[in-house]
Coordinates of C-alpha atoms in Angstrom, one line a residue:
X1 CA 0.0 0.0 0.0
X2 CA 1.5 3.6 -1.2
X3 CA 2.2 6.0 1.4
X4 CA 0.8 9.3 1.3
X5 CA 3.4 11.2 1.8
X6 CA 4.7 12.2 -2.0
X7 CA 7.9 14.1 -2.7
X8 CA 7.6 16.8 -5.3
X9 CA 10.2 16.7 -7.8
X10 CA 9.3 20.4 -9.2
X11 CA 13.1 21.1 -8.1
X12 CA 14.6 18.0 -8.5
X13 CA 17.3 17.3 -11.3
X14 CA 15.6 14.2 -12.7
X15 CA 18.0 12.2 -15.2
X16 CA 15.8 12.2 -18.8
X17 CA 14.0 15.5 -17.9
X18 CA 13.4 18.5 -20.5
X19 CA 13.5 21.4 -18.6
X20 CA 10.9 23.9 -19.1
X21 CA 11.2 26.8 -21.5
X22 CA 9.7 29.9 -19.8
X23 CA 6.9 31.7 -21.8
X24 CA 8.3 34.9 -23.5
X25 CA 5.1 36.4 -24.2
X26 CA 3.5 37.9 -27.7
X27 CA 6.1 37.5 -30.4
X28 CA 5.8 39.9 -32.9
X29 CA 6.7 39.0 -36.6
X30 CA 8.4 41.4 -39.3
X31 CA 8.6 40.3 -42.7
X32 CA 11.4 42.8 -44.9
X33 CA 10.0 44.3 -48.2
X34 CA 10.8 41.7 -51.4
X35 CA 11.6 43.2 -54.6
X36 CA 9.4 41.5 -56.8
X37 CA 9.9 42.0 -60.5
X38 CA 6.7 43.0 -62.5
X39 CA 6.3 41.1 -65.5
X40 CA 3.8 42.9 -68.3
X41 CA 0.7 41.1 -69.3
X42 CA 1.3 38.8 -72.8
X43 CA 0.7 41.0 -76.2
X44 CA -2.4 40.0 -77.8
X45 CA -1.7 37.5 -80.5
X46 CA -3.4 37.6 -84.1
X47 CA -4.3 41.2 -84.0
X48 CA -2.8 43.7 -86.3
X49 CA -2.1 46.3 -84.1
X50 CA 0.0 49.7 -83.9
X51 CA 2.0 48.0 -81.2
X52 CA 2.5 44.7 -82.8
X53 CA 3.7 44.4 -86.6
X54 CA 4.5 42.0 -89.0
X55 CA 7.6 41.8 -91.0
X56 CA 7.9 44.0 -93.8
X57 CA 8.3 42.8 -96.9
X58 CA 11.5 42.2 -98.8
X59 CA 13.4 39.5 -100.9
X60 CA 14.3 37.5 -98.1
X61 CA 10.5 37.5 -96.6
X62 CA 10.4 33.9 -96.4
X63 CA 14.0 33.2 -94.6
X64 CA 12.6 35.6 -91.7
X65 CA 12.2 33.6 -88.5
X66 CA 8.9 33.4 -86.8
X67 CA 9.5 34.0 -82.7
X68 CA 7.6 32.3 -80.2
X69 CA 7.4 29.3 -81.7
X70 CA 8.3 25.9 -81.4
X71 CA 8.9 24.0 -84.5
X72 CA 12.6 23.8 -85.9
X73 CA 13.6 26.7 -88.1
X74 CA 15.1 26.7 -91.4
X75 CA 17.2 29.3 -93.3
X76 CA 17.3 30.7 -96.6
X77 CA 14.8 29.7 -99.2
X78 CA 14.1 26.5 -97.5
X79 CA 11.7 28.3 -95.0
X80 CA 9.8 28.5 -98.1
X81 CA 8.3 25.4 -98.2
X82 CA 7.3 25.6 -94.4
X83 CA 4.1 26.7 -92.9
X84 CA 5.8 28.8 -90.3
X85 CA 6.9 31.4 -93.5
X86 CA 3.1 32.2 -94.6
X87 CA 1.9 32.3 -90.8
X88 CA 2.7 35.9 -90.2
X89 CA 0.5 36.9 -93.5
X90 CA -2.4 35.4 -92.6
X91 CA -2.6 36.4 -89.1
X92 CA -4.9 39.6 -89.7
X93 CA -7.9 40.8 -87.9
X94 CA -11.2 41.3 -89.7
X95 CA -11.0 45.2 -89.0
X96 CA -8.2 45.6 -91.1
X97 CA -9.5 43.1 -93.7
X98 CA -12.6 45.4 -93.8
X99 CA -10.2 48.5 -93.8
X100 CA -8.7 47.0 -96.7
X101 CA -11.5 46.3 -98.5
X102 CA -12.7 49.7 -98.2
X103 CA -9.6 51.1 -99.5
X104 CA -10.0 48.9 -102.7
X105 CA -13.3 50.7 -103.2
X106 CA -11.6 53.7 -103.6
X107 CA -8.9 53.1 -106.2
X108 CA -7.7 56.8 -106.9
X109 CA -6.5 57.5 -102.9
X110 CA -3.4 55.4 -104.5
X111 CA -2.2 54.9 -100.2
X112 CA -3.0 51.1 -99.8
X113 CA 0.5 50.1 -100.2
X114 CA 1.7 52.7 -97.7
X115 CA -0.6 51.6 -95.5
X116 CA 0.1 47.5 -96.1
X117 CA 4.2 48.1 -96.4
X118 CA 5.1 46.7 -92.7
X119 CA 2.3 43.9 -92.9
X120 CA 0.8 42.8 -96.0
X121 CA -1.3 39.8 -95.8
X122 CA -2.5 36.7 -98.0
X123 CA -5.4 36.0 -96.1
X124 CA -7.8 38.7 -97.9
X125 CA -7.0 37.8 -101.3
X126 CA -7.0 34.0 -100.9
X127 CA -10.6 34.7 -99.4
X128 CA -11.4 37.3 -101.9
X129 CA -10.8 34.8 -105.0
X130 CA -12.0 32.2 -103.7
X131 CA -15.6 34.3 -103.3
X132 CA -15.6 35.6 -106.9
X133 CA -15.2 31.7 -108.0
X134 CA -18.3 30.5 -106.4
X135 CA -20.5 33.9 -107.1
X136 CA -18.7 33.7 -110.5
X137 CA -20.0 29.8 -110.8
X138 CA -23.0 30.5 -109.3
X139 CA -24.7 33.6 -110.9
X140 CA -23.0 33.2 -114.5
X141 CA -25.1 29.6 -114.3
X142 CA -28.3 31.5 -112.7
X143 CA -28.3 33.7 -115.6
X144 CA -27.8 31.0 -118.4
X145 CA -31.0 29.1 -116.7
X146 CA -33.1 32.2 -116.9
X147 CA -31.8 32.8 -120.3
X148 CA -33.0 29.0 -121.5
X149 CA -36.2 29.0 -119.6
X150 CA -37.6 32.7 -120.5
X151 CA -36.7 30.7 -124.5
X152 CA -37.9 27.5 -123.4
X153 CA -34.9 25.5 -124.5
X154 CA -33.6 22.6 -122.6
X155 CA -30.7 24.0 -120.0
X156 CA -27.8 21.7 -118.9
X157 CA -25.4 22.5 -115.4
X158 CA -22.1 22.9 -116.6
X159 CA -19.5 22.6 -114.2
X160 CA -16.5 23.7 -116.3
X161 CA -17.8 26.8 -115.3
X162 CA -16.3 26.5 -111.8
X163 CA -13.2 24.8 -112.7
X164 CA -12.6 27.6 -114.8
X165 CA -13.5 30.2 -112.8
X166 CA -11.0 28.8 -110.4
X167 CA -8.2 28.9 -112.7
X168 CA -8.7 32.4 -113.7
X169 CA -9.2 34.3 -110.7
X170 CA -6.2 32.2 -108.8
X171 CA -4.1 31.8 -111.7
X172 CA -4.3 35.7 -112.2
X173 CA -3.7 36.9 -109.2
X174 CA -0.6 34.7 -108.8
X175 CA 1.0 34.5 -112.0
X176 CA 0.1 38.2 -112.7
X177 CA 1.9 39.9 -109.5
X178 CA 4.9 37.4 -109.9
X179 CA 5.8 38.2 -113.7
X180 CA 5.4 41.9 -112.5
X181 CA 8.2 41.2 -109.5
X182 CA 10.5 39.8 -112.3
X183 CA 10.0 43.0 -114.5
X184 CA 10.6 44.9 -111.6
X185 CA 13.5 43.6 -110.4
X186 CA 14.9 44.0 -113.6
X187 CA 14.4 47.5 -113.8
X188 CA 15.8 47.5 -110.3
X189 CA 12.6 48.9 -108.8
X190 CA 12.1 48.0 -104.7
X191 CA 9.3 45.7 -104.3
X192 CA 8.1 43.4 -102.1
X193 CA 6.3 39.9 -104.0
X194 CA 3.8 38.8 -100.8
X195 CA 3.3 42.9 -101.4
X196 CA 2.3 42.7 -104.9
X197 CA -0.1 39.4 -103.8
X198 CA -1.6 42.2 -101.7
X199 CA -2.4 44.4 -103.7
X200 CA -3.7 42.2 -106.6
X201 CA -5.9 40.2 -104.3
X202 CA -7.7 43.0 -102.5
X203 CA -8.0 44.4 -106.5
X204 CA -10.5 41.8 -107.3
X205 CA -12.9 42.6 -104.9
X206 CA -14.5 45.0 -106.9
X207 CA -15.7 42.0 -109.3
X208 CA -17.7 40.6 -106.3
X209 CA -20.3 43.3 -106.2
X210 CA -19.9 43.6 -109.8
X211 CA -20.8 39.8 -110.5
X212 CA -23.9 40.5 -108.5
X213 CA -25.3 43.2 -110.5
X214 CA -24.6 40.9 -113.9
X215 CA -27.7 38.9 -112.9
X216 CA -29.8 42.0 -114.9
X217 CA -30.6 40.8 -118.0
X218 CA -29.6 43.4 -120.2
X219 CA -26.8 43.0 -122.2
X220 CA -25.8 46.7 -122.4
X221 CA -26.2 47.2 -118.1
X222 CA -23.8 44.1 -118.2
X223 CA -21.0 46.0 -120.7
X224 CA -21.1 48.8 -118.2
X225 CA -21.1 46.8 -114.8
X226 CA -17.8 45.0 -116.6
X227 CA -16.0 48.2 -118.0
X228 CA -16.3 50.3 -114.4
X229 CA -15.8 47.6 -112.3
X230 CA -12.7 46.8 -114.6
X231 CA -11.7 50.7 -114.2
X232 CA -11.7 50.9 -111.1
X233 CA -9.5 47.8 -110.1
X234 CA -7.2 48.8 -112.7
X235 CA -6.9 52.6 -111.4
X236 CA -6.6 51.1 -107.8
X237 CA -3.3 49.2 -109.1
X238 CA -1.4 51.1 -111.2
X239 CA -2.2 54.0 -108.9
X240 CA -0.8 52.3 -106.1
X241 CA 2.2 50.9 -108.0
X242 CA 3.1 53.9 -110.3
X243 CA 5.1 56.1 -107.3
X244 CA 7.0 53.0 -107.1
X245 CA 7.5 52.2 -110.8
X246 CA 8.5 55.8 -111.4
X247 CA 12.2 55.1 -109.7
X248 CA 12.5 52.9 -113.6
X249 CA 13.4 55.9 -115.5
X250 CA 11.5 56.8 -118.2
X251 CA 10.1 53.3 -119.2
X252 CA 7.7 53.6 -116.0
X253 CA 5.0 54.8 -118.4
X254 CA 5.3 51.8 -120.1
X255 CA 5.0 49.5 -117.6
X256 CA 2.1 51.3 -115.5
X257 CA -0.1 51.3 -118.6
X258 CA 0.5 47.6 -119.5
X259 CA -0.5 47.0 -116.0
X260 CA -3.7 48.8 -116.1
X261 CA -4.4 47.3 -119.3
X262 CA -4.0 43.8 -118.3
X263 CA -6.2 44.7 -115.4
X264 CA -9.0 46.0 -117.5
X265 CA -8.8 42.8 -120.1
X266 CA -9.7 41.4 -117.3
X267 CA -12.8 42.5 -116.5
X268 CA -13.4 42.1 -120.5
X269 CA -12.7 38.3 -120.5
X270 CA -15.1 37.5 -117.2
X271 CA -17.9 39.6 -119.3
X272 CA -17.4 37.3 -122.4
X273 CA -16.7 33.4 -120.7
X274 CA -19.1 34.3 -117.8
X275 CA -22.1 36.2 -118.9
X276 CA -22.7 35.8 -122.6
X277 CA -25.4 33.2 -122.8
X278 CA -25.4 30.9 -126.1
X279 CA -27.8 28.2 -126.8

C-alpha cells in the first residue's frame, strides 16, 4: 500500500528531464520588403495592331524567322516550303480586312500600299478569290437558266464553269503579281512579292459586287457593270504601284499602262466566258 506522503520533484534534477522553456510572451513577426519583378501582361496574339507588326516585306521575306514558336527553323529559301513562313500573312484581324477592302473601293486615294508596307497579308485575297469563284459559278449559271427557260430551251449544269473560274481568278492573281516582281527587279525597282499578292488580291474585290449586278438581263447594263468595275480595279493598281515604278526611268509609263491594261482585259474576259449566254 503507497504511502501518502509524496515528494515533489518540481526542483529535483531528474536524469531524462526536458526542462521547461519559460513563456516569452506575444512575439511579434516582421517580414522585410521583397523586390518583386513585374512582368507585363502577354501582347495580344493575331491582331494587327499599332504595337504589334508583322515583318515588312523584302526579298528574303520567307527566310525571316517566326518567334515564339516551337517547330525547328530553317534558313534561306528552304523556309519557303514551311508553314511557319506564310503564318505571319495570314494572321490579320477582320478590322483591317474590312479597312482593306474599303480602301479597294476607292482606287484613286493610290495609299494602300503605304498603308500594307510593314504587314501585307494573303489571307484577304486567298478569301477574296476564292468568293468571286463560287459567285462567278453561281450567278453566270443563274443567268444561263433564266436565259433558256424565258426561251424554253432545254438548260444543262455545266461545271466547267467552276473549274474555270478557279483557274482564272487564282491563276491571275498569282501568276500576274509574280511576272510583274521579275519585270521589276529588272528595272531594279524596290518591291516586295507577298506585297504585290496584296495588292492584286484585294483588287478583285470590286468584281464581287460587280458579279452580282450581272444577274440583270440586259446586255448593255452588263457592258457597263464590266467596264467600271474593270476601271476601277485597274486605277486602284497602277495607282498604287506607279510612285513606285517611277524610280524605272522613263520606261515607268510603259509598264504602268501595261499593267492597267491587263487589269481591264480582265474585267473584258469574265464579261465574255461568264455572262454571254449561247444556246
Amino acid at each position: 500500500m503507497m504511502s501518502g506522503n509524496y515528494t515533489s520533484i518540481d526542483n529535483q534534477k531528474v536524469s531524462g528531464s526536458v526542462p521547461s522553456v519559460p513563456d516569452p510572451g506575444h512575439i511579434s513577426a516582421k517580414f522585410s520588403d521583397s523586390n518583386l519583378q513585374n512582368f507585363p501582361p502577354p501582347s495580344a496574339h493575331g491582331k494587327i495592331s499599332s504595337g504589334s507588326r508583322l515583318p515588312r516585306d523584302a526579298d528574303d521575306t520567307f527566310s525571316k524567322p517566326v518567334s515564339g514558336t516551337d517547330e525547328p527553323q530553317q534558313s534561306g529559301w528552304m523556309r519557303t516550303f514551311t508553314i511557319a513562313a506564310y503564318k505571319p500573312y495570314f494572321d490579320v484581324d477582320t478590322i483591317d480586312v474590312l479597312e482593306r477592302i474599303k480602301d479597294s473601293l476607292f482606287p484613286f486615294r493610290g495609299t494602300f500600299t503605304e498603308k500594307t508596307a510593314g504587314n501585307p497579308d494573303l489571307y484577304g485575297p486567298f478569301w477574296i478569290c476564292t468568293t468571286l469563284i463560287f459567285v462567278a459559278a453561281s450567278i453566270g449559271t443563274f443567268v444561263t437558266y433564266l436565259a433558256h427557260k424565258l426561251k424554253n430551251k432545254e438548260w444543262d449544269y455545266d461545271i466547267n464553269v467552276v473549274t474555270w473560274s478557279a483557274g482564272v481568278f487564282y491563276g491571275y492573281v498569282t501568276i500576274v503579281p509574280l511576272g510583274l516582281y521579275v519585270v521589276l527587279k529588272y528595272f531594279s525597282v524596290p518591291s516586295g512579292l507577298v506585297q504585290l499578292f496584296c495588292l492584286y488580291g484585294y483588287s478583285l474585290f470590286i468584281f464581287i459586287p460587280a458579279l452580282c449586278l450581272s444577274i440583270i438581263p440586259l446586255e448593255i447594263f452588263r457592258w457597263v457593270i464590266a467596264g467600271v468595275a474593270g476601271f476601277m480595279s485597274a486605277s486602284f493598281v497602277a495607282l498604287n504601284l506607279r510612285a513606285h515604278i517611277m524610280s524605272a526611268g522613263e520606261r515607268w509609263v510603259f509598264i504602268v499602262a501595261s499593267i492597267f491594261l491587263l487589269q481591264l482585259a480582265l474585267s473584258v474576259v469574265l464579261k465574255i466566258y461568264l455572262f454571254t449566254v449561247t444556246f
